[in-house]
Short mmCIF file of C-alpha atoms in Angstrom, two decimals:
data_model
loop_
_atom_site.label_atom_id
_atom_site.label_comp_id
_atom_site.label_asym_id
_atom_site.label_seq_id
_atom_site.Cartn_x
_atom_site.Cartn_y
_atom_site.Cartn_z
CA UNK A 1 32.23 47.84 85.78
CA UNK A 2 34.33 45.19 87.51
CA UNK A 3 34.82 43.48 84.16
CA UNK A 4 35.91 46.74 82.55
CA UNK A 5 38.53 47.27 85.23
CA UNK A 6 39.64 43.65 84.93
CA UNK A 7 40.06 43.87 81.16
CA UNK A 8 41.85 47.18 81.55
CA UNK A 9 44.36 45.84 84.00
CA UNK A 10 44.92 42.77 81.87
CA UNK A 11 45.98 45.06 79.04
CA UNK A 12 48.16 47.05 81.37
CA UNK A 13 50.40 44.02 81.98
CA UNK A 14 51.11 43.99 78.25
CA UNK A 15 51.74 47.74 78.18
CA UNK A 16 54.04 47.81 81.15
CA UNK A 17 56.02 44.91 79.75
CA UNK A 18 56.64 46.70 76.48
CA UNK A 19 57.97 49.75 78.35
CA UNK A 20 59.89 52.25 76.20
CA UNK A 21 58.45 51.19 72.87
CA UNK A 22 54.94 51.98 74.06
CA UNK A 23 56.01 55.43 75.16
CA UNK A 24 57.46 55.98 71.67
CA UNK A 25 54.33 54.70 70.06
CA UNK A 26 52.15 57.00 72.10
CA UNK A 27 54.38 59.96 71.38
CA UNK A 28 53.56 59.52 67.70
CA UNK A 29 49.80 59.75 68.26
CA UNK A 30 48.64 63.33 67.54
CA UNK A 31 47.69 65.29 70.62
CA UNK A 32 44.11 65.68 69.39
CA UNK A 33 43.52 61.98 69.16
CA UNK A 34 45.09 61.49 72.55
CA UNK A 35 42.78 64.07 74.05
CA UNK A 36 39.72 62.34 72.67
CA UNK A 37 40.91 59.04 74.01
CA UNK A 38 41.44 60.72 77.35
CA UNK A 39 45.14 60.12 77.33
CA UNK A 40 46.34 63.70 77.03
CA UNK A 41 49.73 64.28 78.57
CA UNK A 42 49.52 61.28 80.85
CA UNK A 43 52.27 58.70 80.87
CA UNK A 44 50.31 55.54 80.23
CA UNK A 45 53.20 53.25 81.09
CA UNK A 46 53.01 54.22 84.73
CA UNK A 47 50.18 52.55 86.57
CA UNK A 48 48.71 55.88 87.72
CA UNK A 49 48.77 57.32 84.22
CA UNK A 50 47.30 54.20 82.79
CA UNK A 51 44.57 54.13 85.40
CA UNK A 52 43.76 57.76 84.75
CA UNK A 53 42.93 56.91 81.13
CA UNK A 54 40.41 54.43 82.40
CA UNK A 55 39.13 56.90 84.86
CA UNK A 56 37.64 58.94 82.00
CA UNK A 57 35.37 56.04 81.14
CA UNK A 58 34.54 55.51 84.80
CA UNK A 59 33.40 59.10 84.91
CA UNK A 60 31.22 58.64 81.84
CA UNK A 61 29.69 55.43 83.17
CA UNK A 62 29.23 56.72 86.70
CA UNK A 63 27.78 59.98 85.39
CA UNK A 64 25.34 58.16 83.14
CA UNK A 65 24.34 55.86 85.98
CA UNK A 66 23.88 58.75 88.43
CA UNK A 67 21.87 61.07 86.18
CA UNK A 68 19.61 58.25 84.97
CA UNK A 69 19.12 57.01 88.49
CA UNK A 70 18.19 60.50 89.62
CA UNK A 71 15.80 61.10 86.74
CA UNK A 72 14.12 57.71 87.00
CA UNK A 73 13.74 57.59 90.76
CA UNK A 74 11.67 60.77 90.66
CA UNK A 75 9.81 60.20 87.39
CA UNK A 76 8.98 56.52 87.73
CA UNK A 77 5.91 57.04 89.92
CA UNK A 78 4.24 58.98 87.14
CA UNK A 79 5.71 56.88 84.34
CA UNK A 80 4.46 53.65 85.96
CA UNK A 81 1.29 55.42 87.10
CA UNK A 82 1.92 54.48 90.71
CA UNK A 83 1.89 58.15 91.71
CA UNK A 84 -1.75 58.00 92.74
CA UNK A 85 -0.92 55.23 95.16
CA UNK A 86 2.24 56.71 96.64
CA UNK A 87 1.21 60.35 96.86
CA UNK A 88 -2.18 59.58 98.41
CA UNK A 89 -0.49 57.98 101.44
CA UNK A 90 -0.40 60.03 104.64
CA UNK A 91 3.14 61.28 104.10
CA UNK A 92 4.33 64.60 102.75
CA UNK A 93 5.91 64.90 99.33
CA UNK A 94 9.14 66.14 100.90
CA UNK A 95 9.40 62.98 102.98
CA UNK A 96 8.96 60.88 99.85
CA UNK A 97 11.67 62.87 98.06
CA UNK A 98 14.00 62.54 101.05
CA UNK A 99 13.56 58.76 101.06
CA UNK A 100 14.17 58.62 97.34
CA UNK A 101 17.29 60.78 97.56
CA UNK A 102 18.67 58.59 100.34
CA UNK A 103 17.99 55.46 98.28
CA UNK A 104 19.74 56.98 95.26
CA UNK A 105 22.64 58.11 97.43
CA UNK A 106 23.13 54.58 98.76
CA UNK A 107 22.99 53.33 95.20
CA UNK A 108 25.78 55.60 93.97
CA UNK A 109 27.85 54.87 97.07
CA UNK A 110 27.66 51.16 96.26
CA UNK A 111 28.61 51.96 92.66
CA UNK A 112 31.57 54.01 93.87
CA UNK A 113 32.80 51.46 96.41
CA UNK A 114 32.50 48.65 93.85
CA UNK A 115 34.68 50.64 91.46
CA UNK A 116 37.12 51.38 94.26
CA UNK A 117 37.50 47.80 95.42
CA UNK A 118 37.62 46.34 91.94
CA UNK A 119 40.33 48.86 91.03
CA UNK A 120 42.38 48.10 94.12
CA UNK A 121 42.05 44.33 93.72
CA UNK A 122 42.94 44.18 90.03
CA UNK A 123 45.76 46.72 90.29
CA UNK A 124 47.13 44.63 93.10
CA UNK A 125 46.97 41.50 90.96
CA UNK A 126 48.50 42.91 87.77
CA UNK A 127 50.74 45.68 88.97
CA UNK A 128 53.88 44.67 90.86
CA UNK A 129 55.24 48.13 91.59
CA UNK A 130 54.53 50.50 94.48
CA UNK A 131 50.89 50.74 95.50
CA UNK A 132 48.87 53.76 94.30
CA UNK A 133 46.04 53.26 96.76
CA UNK A 134 45.87 56.91 97.87
CA UNK A 135 45.64 58.13 94.27
CA UNK A 136 42.84 55.68 93.58
CA UNK A 137 40.97 56.75 96.70
CA UNK A 138 41.39 60.39 95.75
CA UNK A 139 40.07 59.70 92.28
CA UNK A 140 37.10 57.86 93.78
CA UNK A 141 36.29 60.87 95.94
CA UNK A 142 36.28 63.04 92.79
CA UNK A 143 34.15 60.41 91.12
CA UNK A 144 31.71 60.52 94.02
CA UNK A 145 31.35 64.29 93.75
CA UNK A 146 30.69 63.88 90.02
CA UNK A 147 28.09 61.19 90.77
CA UNK A 148 26.39 63.41 93.34
CA UNK A 149 26.19 66.32 90.91
CA UNK A 150 24.72 64.21 88.12
CA UNK A 151 22.32 62.46 90.46
CA UNK A 152 20.74 65.69 91.69
CA UNK A 153 20.77 67.14 88.18
CA UNK A 154 18.72 64.05 87.22
CA UNK A 155 16.24 64.48 90.08
CA UNK A 156 16.04 68.19 89.34
CA UNK A 157 15.24 67.61 85.68
CA UNK A 158 12.61 65.01 86.53
CA UNK A 159 10.88 67.40 88.94
CA UNK A 160 10.85 70.30 86.51
CA UNK A 161 9.93 68.43 83.30
CA UNK A 162 6.24 68.79 82.55
CA UNK A 163 6.08 65.74 80.35
CA UNK A 164 7.63 63.21 82.62
CA UNK A 165 8.46 60.80 79.82
CA UNK A 166 11.04 63.25 78.52
CA UNK A 167 12.96 63.42 81.81
CA UNK A 168 15.27 60.54 80.97
CA UNK A 169 15.99 61.66 77.42
CA UNK A 170 16.75 65.21 78.54
CA UNK A 171 19.04 63.77 81.22
CA UNK A 172 20.86 61.62 78.69
CA UNK A 173 21.21 64.68 76.47
CA UNK A 174 22.73 66.74 79.26
CA UNK A 175 25.17 63.99 80.13
CA UNK A 176 26.35 63.63 76.55
CA UNK A 177 26.55 67.38 76.00
CA UNK A 178 28.66 67.97 79.09
CA UNK A 179 30.88 65.04 78.14
CA UNK A 180 31.40 66.35 74.62
CA UNK A 181 32.11 69.87 75.90
CA UNK A 182 34.66 68.32 78.23
CA UNK A 183 36.31 66.50 75.30
CA UNK A 184 36.28 69.72 73.28
CA UNK A 185 37.98 71.59 76.12
CA UNK A 186 40.71 68.94 76.09
CA UNK A 187 41.19 69.62 72.38
CA UNK A 188 41.15 73.42 72.35
CA UNK A 189 42.74 75.29 75.20
CA UNK A 190 40.95 78.41 74.07
CA UNK A 191 37.59 77.24 75.39
CA UNK A 192 38.97 76.30 78.78
CA UNK A 193 36.74 78.99 80.29
CA UNK A 194 33.85 76.62 79.66
CA UNK A 195 35.24 74.22 82.25
CA UNK A 196 32.80 75.27 84.91
CA UNK A 197 29.77 74.10 82.94
CA UNK A 198 30.88 70.49 82.68
CA UNK A 199 31.43 68.48 85.85
CA UNK A 200 33.76 66.20 83.89
CA UNK A 201 36.36 68.99 84.03
CA UNK A 202 36.08 69.81 87.73
CA UNK A 203 38.57 67.29 89.01
CA UNK A 204 40.53 65.94 86.03
CA UNK A 205 42.48 62.78 86.79
CA UNK A 206 45.79 64.18 85.53
CA UNK A 207 45.61 67.07 87.96
CA UNK A 208 44.65 64.83 90.84
CA UNK A 209 47.62 62.59 90.14
CA UNK A 210 50.17 65.35 89.73
CA UNK A 211 49.03 67.79 92.39
CA UNK A 212 47.26 65.32 94.66
CA UNK A 213 44.48 67.70 95.62
CA UNK A 214 41.15 69.21 94.63
CA UNK A 215 40.68 72.66 93.24
CA UNK A 216 38.89 74.65 95.97
CA UNK A 217 36.92 76.75 93.50
CA UNK A 218 35.51 73.65 91.82
CA UNK A 219 34.72 72.15 95.21
CA UNK A 220 32.66 75.26 95.90
CA UNK A 221 30.99 75.13 92.48
CA UNK A 222 30.17 71.45 93.03
CA UNK A 223 28.72 72.18 96.43
CA UNK A 224 26.58 75.03 95.09
CA UNK A 225 25.37 72.94 92.16
CA UNK A 226 24.36 70.08 94.42
CA UNK A 227 22.52 72.38 96.85
CA UNK A 228 20.75 74.19 93.99
CA UNK A 229 19.51 71.04 92.35
CA UNK A 230 18.42 69.50 95.64
CA UNK A 231 16.35 72.62 96.32
CA UNK A 232 14.92 72.48 92.78
CA UNK A 233 14.02 68.84 93.31
CA UNK A 234 12.09 69.55 96.52
CA UNK A 235 10.42 72.74 95.35
CA UNK A 236 9.17 71.47 92.03
CA UNK A 237 8.15 68.01 93.12
CA UNK A 238 6.13 69.48 95.95
CA UNK A 239 4.27 71.86 93.67
CA UNK A 240 3.79 69.35 90.90
CA UNK A 241 0.40 68.09 89.71
CA UNK A 242 0.50 64.31 89.67
CA UNK A 243 -1.15 62.80 86.62
CA UNK A 244 -1.55 59.21 85.64
CA UNK B 1 -20.89 67.85 110.91
CA UNK B 2 -19.37 68.10 107.46
CA UNK B 3 -16.58 65.70 106.65
CA UNK B 4 -15.89 67.31 103.28
CA UNK B 5 -16.46 70.97 102.52
CA UNK B 6 -15.64 72.05 99.00
CA UNK B 7 -15.70 75.77 98.43
CA UNK B 8 -15.66 77.26 94.89
CA UNK B 9 -12.95 74.91 93.78
CA UNK B 10 -11.58 75.47 90.28
CA UNK B 11 -8.87 73.69 88.40
CA UNK B 12 -7.66 74.60 84.94
CA UNK B 13 -5.22 72.55 82.94
CA UNK B 14 -3.48 75.38 81.18
CA UNK B 15 -6.48 77.01 79.55
CA UNK B 16 -8.52 73.82 79.39
CA UNK B 17 -11.31 73.36 81.88
CA UNK B 18 -10.91 70.91 84.70
CA UNK B 19 -13.57 72.03 87.17
CA UNK B 20 -15.17 75.43 87.71
CA UNK B 21 -16.50 76.75 91.03
CA UNK B 22 -17.30 73.35 92.46
CA UNK B 23 -18.93 73.56 95.89
CA UNK B 24 -20.66 70.89 97.95
CA UNK B 25 -20.54 69.38 101.40
CA UNK B 26 -20.53 65.78 102.51
CA UNK B 27 -21.94 65.14 105.98
CA UNK B 28 -20.53 62.72 108.47
CA UNK B 29 -21.91 59.22 108.15
CA UNK B 30 -23.54 59.54 104.74
CA UNK B 31 -22.84 57.81 101.48
CA UNK B 32 -22.61 60.66 99.06
CA UNK B 33 -22.86 60.07 95.34
CA UNK B 34 -20.89 62.09 92.85
CA UNK B 35 -22.28 61.60 89.43
CA UNK B 36 -21.69 62.84 85.93
CA UNK B 37 -20.59 61.65 82.53
CA UNK B 38 -16.98 60.73 81.86
CA UNK B 39 -14.76 63.78 81.63
CA UNK B 40 -17.13 65.98 83.64
CA UNK B 41 -14.56 66.61 86.38
CA UNK B 42 -15.27 63.95 89.00
CA UNK B 43 -11.71 62.64 89.14
CA UNK B 44 -10.27 66.16 89.04
CA UNK B 45 -12.31 67.11 92.11
CA UNK B 46 -11.29 63.96 93.94
CA UNK B 47 -7.62 64.36 93.04
CA UNK B 48 -7.63 67.85 94.52
CA UNK B 49 -9.15 66.45 97.72
CA UNK B 50 -6.16 64.12 97.95
CA UNK B 51 -3.67 66.89 97.07
CA UNK B 52 -2.49 64.95 94.05
CA UNK B 53 -3.14 68.09 92.04
CA UNK B 54 -3.32 71.67 93.22
CA UNK B 55 -6.45 73.82 92.77
CA UNK B 56 -6.24 76.93 90.58
CA UNK B 57 -8.56 78.66 93.03
CA UNK B 58 -10.94 77.85 95.84
CA UNK B 59 -10.37 75.43 98.67
CA UNK B 60 -11.52 72.19 100.19
CA UNK B 61 -11.56 71.06 103.78
CA UNK B 62 -11.67 67.54 105.10
CA UNK B 63 -12.35 66.92 108.79
CA UNK B 64 -12.19 70.71 109.07
CA UNK B 65 -8.58 70.83 107.85
CA UNK B 66 -7.21 72.15 104.59
CA UNK B 67 -6.84 69.32 102.11
CA UNK B 68 -3.58 70.70 100.68
CA UNK B 69 -1.82 72.16 103.69
CA UNK B 70 -2.83 69.47 106.15
CA UNK B 71 -2.91 66.75 103.52
CA UNK B 72 -0.38 64.33 105.03
CA UNK B 73 -2.19 64.40 108.38
CA UNK B 74 -5.76 64.01 107.11
CA UNK B 75 -4.81 61.29 104.64
CA UNK B 76 -4.24 59.06 107.67
CA UNK B 77 -8.02 58.80 107.87
CA UNK B 78 -8.81 58.58 104.16
CA UNK B 79 -9.11 55.46 102.07
CA UNK B 80 -8.84 56.18 98.35
CA UNK B 81 -9.59 53.99 95.38
CA UNK B 82 -8.39 55.70 92.20
CA UNK B 83 -10.34 55.47 88.96
CA UNK B 84 -7.43 53.71 87.31
CA UNK B 85 -5.54 51.22 89.40
CA UNK B 86 -1.81 50.86 88.90
CA UNK B 87 0.55 49.31 91.41
CA UNK B 88 4.16 48.22 91.48
CA UNK B 89 4.14 45.40 88.94
CA UNK B 90 6.93 43.31 90.39
CA UNK B 91 5.37 43.11 93.84
CA UNK B 92 3.15 40.36 95.10
CA UNK B 93 -0.34 41.41 96.19
CA UNK B 94 0.36 40.67 99.84
CA UNK B 95 3.61 42.68 99.78
CA UNK B 96 1.88 45.64 98.16
CA UNK B 97 -0.90 45.55 100.74
CA UNK B 98 1.56 45.26 103.64
CA UNK B 99 3.54 48.14 102.17
CA UNK B 100 0.36 50.18 101.92
CA UNK B 101 -0.60 49.33 105.50
CA UNK B 102 2.85 50.37 106.74
CA UNK B 103 2.00 54.01 106.04
CA UNK B 104 -0.88 54.13 108.52
CA UNK B 105 -0.83 54.28 112.28
CA UNK B 106 -4.07 52.41 112.58
CA UNK B 107 -3.61 49.66 110.01
CA UNK B 108 -4.53 46.19 111.21
CA UNK B 109 -2.70 43.81 108.92
CA UNK B 110 -5.09 40.96 109.77
CA UNK B 111 -7.78 42.88 107.95
CA UNK B 112 -5.92 42.16 104.70
CA UNK B 113 -6.84 38.50 104.91
CA UNK B 114 -10.44 39.15 105.81
CA UNK B 115 -10.90 41.67 103.01
CA UNK B 116 -9.13 39.43 100.51
CA UNK B 117 -11.49 36.62 101.40
CA UNK B 118 -14.57 38.80 100.93
CA UNK B 119 -13.29 40.12 97.61
CA UNK B 120 -12.05 36.69 96.53
CA UNK B 121 -8.48 37.78 95.78
CA UNK B 122 -5.39 35.56 95.71
CA UNK B 123 -2.76 37.37 97.78
CA UNK B 124 0.23 35.46 96.47
CA UNK B 125 0.04 36.48 92.85
CA UNK B 126 2.18 39.13 91.29
CA UNK B 127 0.49 42.45 90.52
CA UNK B 128 1.74 42.14 86.95
CA UNK B 129 -0.25 38.92 86.42
CA UNK B 130 -3.56 40.33 87.64
CA UNK B 131 -6.51 41.17 85.43
CA UNK B 132 -7.95 44.67 85.59
CA UNK B 133 -10.77 43.50 87.84
CA UNK B 134 -8.34 41.88 90.23
CA UNK B 135 -6.20 45.01 90.36
CA UNK B 136 -9.37 46.87 91.24
CA UNK B 137 -9.82 44.48 94.15
CA UNK B 138 -6.29 45.26 95.31
CA UNK B 139 -7.28 48.92 95.11
CA UNK B 140 -10.40 48.36 97.19
CA UNK B 141 -8.50 46.45 99.86
CA UNK B 142 -5.61 48.92 100.13
CA UNK B 143 -8.22 51.65 100.59
CA UNK B 144 -9.90 49.87 103.50
CA UNK B 145 -7.06 48.24 105.49
CA UNK B 146 -6.63 51.17 107.84
CA UNK B 147 -10.36 51.52 108.62
CA UNK B 148 -10.56 55.04 107.20
CA UNK B 149 -13.12 57.54 108.52
CA UNK B 150 -13.59 58.79 104.97
CA UNK B 151 -13.67 56.46 101.97
CA UNK B 152 -13.27 58.07 98.55
CA UNK B 153 -14.19 55.79 95.67
CA UNK B 154 -13.60 56.93 92.11
CA UNK B 155 -15.53 54.73 89.68
CA UNK B 156 -15.05 51.71 91.94
CA UNK B 157 -17.15 49.15 90.14
CA UNK B 158 -15.71 49.23 86.63
CA UNK B 159 -14.09 45.89 85.94
CA UNK B 160 -15.78 44.08 88.82
CA UNK B 161 -18.13 41.23 87.97
CA UNK B 162 -21.68 41.57 89.34
CA UNK B 163 -21.21 39.05 92.14
CA UNK B 164 -18.13 40.82 93.48
CA UNK B 165 -19.87 44.15 92.97
CA UNK B 166 -22.55 42.97 95.35
CA UNK B 167 -19.94 41.92 97.93
CA UNK B 168 -18.26 45.26 97.44
CA UNK B 169 -21.50 47.18 98.04
CA UNK B 170 -22.11 45.15 101.20
CA UNK B 171 -18.59 45.92 102.36
CA UNK B 172 -19.05 49.64 101.80
CA UNK B 173 -22.41 49.58 103.62
CA UNK B 174 -20.76 47.77 106.52
CA UNK B 175 -17.95 50.32 106.71
CA UNK B 176 -20.56 53.04 106.56
CA UNK B 177 -22.52 51.49 109.42
CA UNK B 178 -19.30 51.38 111.40
CA UNK B 179 -19.07 55.13 111.03
CA UNK B 180 -17.22 55.75 107.77
CA UNK B 181 -18.35 58.53 105.47
CA UNK B 182 -18.26 57.61 101.79
CA UNK B 183 -17.80 59.71 98.65
CA UNK B 184 -18.79 57.54 95.73
CA UNK B 185 -18.14 58.76 92.21
CA UNK B 186 -19.75 57.06 89.26
CA UNK B 187 -21.27 57.57 85.87
CA UNK B 188 -23.61 54.63 86.42
CA UNK B 189 -26.79 55.89 88.05
CA UNK B 190 -28.26 52.62 89.16
CA UNK B 191 -25.34 51.88 91.48
CA UNK B 192 -25.44 55.34 93.00
CA UNK B 193 -29.16 54.90 93.47
CA UNK B 194 -28.56 51.62 95.29
CA UNK B 195 -26.04 52.98 97.73
CA UNK B 196 -26.24 56.72 98.18
CA UNK B 197 -28.41 59.01 100.24
CA UNK B 198 -27.49 62.26 98.50
CA UNK B 199 -25.89 63.02 95.22
CA UNK B 200 -24.03 65.88 93.55
CA UNK B 201 -24.37 66.10 89.80
CA UNK B 202 -21.47 67.47 87.81
CA UNK B 203 -21.48 68.40 84.17
CA UNK B 204 -18.74 70.00 82.11
CA UNK B 205 -16.84 70.95 85.22
CA UNK B 206 -19.72 72.56 87.09
CA UNK B 207 -22.00 71.24 89.82
CA UNK B 208 -25.52 71.49 88.47
CA UNK B 209 -27.35 70.19 91.49
CA UNK B 210 -27.10 68.48 94.85
CA UNK B 211 -30.14 66.34 95.51
CA UNK B 212 -31.54 64.00 98.06
CA UNK B 213 -31.81 60.81 96.13
CA UNK B 214 -35.09 59.64 97.69
CA UNK B 215 -36.79 62.94 97.14
CA UNK B 216 -35.49 63.00 93.62
CA UNK B 217 -36.66 59.53 92.87
CA UNK B 218 -39.98 59.24 94.71
CA UNK B 219 -41.67 62.57 94.75
CA UNK B 220 -40.73 65.07 92.19
CA UNK B 221 -40.98 63.79 88.68
CA UNK B 222 -43.59 61.84 86.78
CA UNK B 223 -43.08 60.68 83.30
CA UNK B 224 -46.03 61.24 80.97
CA UNK B 225 -46.57 59.46 77.68
CA UNK B 226 -49.70 60.77 76.04
CA UNK B 227 -51.11 59.68 72.71
CA UNK B 228 -53.75 62.15 71.58
CA UNK B 229 -56.57 61.30 69.22
CA UNK B 230 -56.39 64.76 67.71
CA UNK B 231 -53.62 67.13 66.74
CA UNK B 232 -52.57 69.97 69.04
CA UNK B 233 -49.73 72.41 68.77
CA UNK B 234 -46.39 70.89 69.68
CA UNK B 235 -45.96 73.13 72.72
CA UNK B 236 -49.43 72.45 74.08
CA UNK B 237 -47.99 70.61 77.10
CA UNK B 238 -45.09 72.99 77.51
CA UNK B 239 -46.32 74.49 80.78
CA UNK B 240 -44.31 75.26 83.87
CA UNK B 241 -42.81 72.09 85.39
CA UNK B 242 -42.50 70.23 82.12
CA UNK B 243 -39.13 69.06 80.93
CA UNK B 244 -37.73 66.98 78.09
CA UNK B 245 -40.84 67.45 75.98
CA UNK B 246 -40.71 65.45 72.77
CA UNK B 247 -43.50 65.37 70.25
CA UNK B 248 -43.72 62.71 67.59
CA UNK B 249 -46.94 63.15 65.58
CA UNK B 250 -49.59 62.83 68.27
CA UNK B 251 -47.31 61.25 70.86
CA UNK B 252 -46.26 63.68 73.58
CA UNK B 253 -43.62 62.53 76.07
CA UNK B 254 -42.25 64.60 78.93
CA UNK B 255 -41.24 64.75 82.58
CA UNK B 256 -43.49 66.72 84.87
CA UNK B 257 -42.80 68.16 88.30
CA UNK B 258 -45.60 70.12 89.95
CA UNK B 259 -49.34 69.99 90.65
CA UNK B 260 -50.61 66.87 88.94
CA UNK B 261 -54.18 68.29 88.71
CA UNK B 262 -52.98 71.01 86.46
CA UNK B 263 -51.67 68.43 84.02
CA UNK B 264 -54.82 66.32 84.26
CA UNK B 265 -56.86 69.44 83.39
CA UNK B 266 -54.71 69.98 80.30
CA UNK B 267 -55.20 66.39 79.22
CA UNK B 268 -58.95 66.57 79.97
CA UNK B 269 -59.47 69.21 77.28
CA UNK B 270 -58.62 66.79 74.48
CA UNK B 271 -59.52 63.31 73.36
CA UNK B 272 -56.75 60.91 74.12
CA UNK B 273 -56.16 57.42 72.80
CA UNK B 274 -53.52 56.34 75.28
CA UNK B 275 -52.00 57.58 78.52
CA UNK B 276 -49.10 56.25 80.57
CA UNK B 277 -47.90 57.94 83.75
CA UNK B 278 -44.86 56.36 85.37
CA UNK B 279 -41.89 56.84 87.69
CA UNK B 280 -39.05 58.03 85.58
CA UNK B 281 -35.77 56.18 85.82
CA UNK B 282 -33.09 58.19 87.55
CA UNK B 283 -31.24 58.31 84.27
CA UNK B 284 -34.05 60.30 82.77
CA UNK B 285 -34.11 62.73 85.65
CA UNK B 286 -30.41 63.27 85.24
CA UNK B 287 -30.66 63.49 81.50
CA UNK B 288 -33.15 66.24 82.09
CA UNK B 289 -30.64 67.94 84.38
CA UNK B 290 -27.94 67.71 81.80
CA UNK B 291 -30.12 69.02 79.01
CA UNK B 292 -31.58 71.86 80.98
CA UNK B 293 -28.13 73.07 81.94
CA UNK B 294 -26.63 72.61 78.52
#
C-alpha cells in the first residue's frame, strides 16, 4: 500500500510539471475510458484530483482486504479444524465473535491509518502546493466506512455459508461484482439508481472533494448495512453446527 | 447423582441419520464407556454434549444444567479430547496449552509441566511439526489442565503407542480417583474393558444397551463349541438364551445365557466328540448385540 502511494506520487511530480499539456492529453481520452480508469471528470493535474484517481484503487484494495479478513476470521476455525478446540472452551459463541470482530476492526483501522499517513507523507514530499490534509482525512473516513461495510459483509457471509470453504470465494465474488457495478454506473448514467447496492458508490472521491461532505442518505444506508450484517454474523454463528 | 443425563437425543444431518433417541445417564465418579463401531454416532452424541452441534430434538443435561443453554458455564468443568486433534499450527505446544488454560478459572499452569512429563511431550516444539500421536498428547493435556470434574474422551488412544497408552490409562484412573467422572468413547473393546465400570453400546445411531461391564463379562454368557459325533438338525441348539448360533457340519458354536443345566441336558441326549465351554471375549458379546439388533 505504502509503495503504491509512493509510486503514485512519484508519477504525480511528472504530471504536475507537464501542466497544460497533460490536461489536453486527458481531454482527448474518451469519457468511457476515463470512467473505467476512475478518472471521470476529475482534474488530474491538481493534487486532489490526482489523489482521487488513486483513491479508487485504495477502495478496491481496502475493500478486498476487509471482506477477506471478515470472511476468514470467522471461517478459519472450521477451515483449520480448530473449531472443536475453540468452541469447546467455557465461553459463549457471542463472546468469541465479539473478540474476532474487535480484532478485525483493529486490523482495518491499522490499514486505514497506514494509508492515511503514507498519503500525507508522500504528498508532502512530492507536492509543493497548498496542503490537502483535510481532503485526505475526509477520504480516509469514507474509506473506513467502506472497510467496515465489507468487513461485516465478509463475517456475515462466513456465518451463513454452509460449506465454509466457499465463504472466501463468495466474498471475493461479491467484492468484484460490486466493483464492476460501480464501474458500470460510472459509464452509464442511466443505471445510477443501482448506486445503493455498491458501497463503492456511496462516497465517491469526486463528490467528497467538490462538496466536502458525506451524503446523509448513504451514511444511513451504510449504518443500516453494518448493523444488519453484524446481527447476521452473531445470529448465524451462534446457531451454526461446528464440523471438522 | 448423575453427571450426564441424555434424554431422547436425536440429531439429523439434513435427512441423514446422526443419532436417534439416544438416552443414557452417567453417574458421578464412574468411568463410563461409550462403545460402537465407527460412524455409529459416538462423536455426534459427544459433540452435542459440548454444544458444538445442536440437537434436532431431545436434550442433555450436565451437572443438572442444560448442555446448550448453560454450555459456557458448564464447560468450565469439562475436559474434552476430540476424536481428531487439530490445533493452531503456528503455535508452540506450550503457548497453545497456556492459551487453553487461560480460558478456565481453575487452571493451574504448573500442571502443564507435570502432565507433559507423564505423557513424554516436548513443550517447545511447534504444533505443525508434531506427529499425530504427539498432537493427541497435546489434546490429552489441554483436556486435563483445569482439573475438570467431567472428562470426555472421544477415541483417545488412537495414535498413542502402547507405553504411552498405559501412562494415559493410569492418568485417567488417577483423575477418576480424585473425583472426576469420565465418559470414554471407543471402538476398541479391550480398552473399555480395562477402564470402565459401565458401558453404553451404540449402533447405527441408536443405543442398544447399557450394561455393567463386570456383569456382562463374568456372569451372563458362556461360549459353547460342540462337536457332535452324529448329525442333528441345524437348529437343535436354538433354544431360548442362545445367540450367534453357527453350524458347520457337526460343529455347533454359540453363545448361551441362561440355566446351564438346560444346555447340558440338550448335549446329554447326543454323542459328542468334543466340547469346549469358555468365557466369551467382550467382542463376541458385543458382536452378538450388534447382530441381534440388526
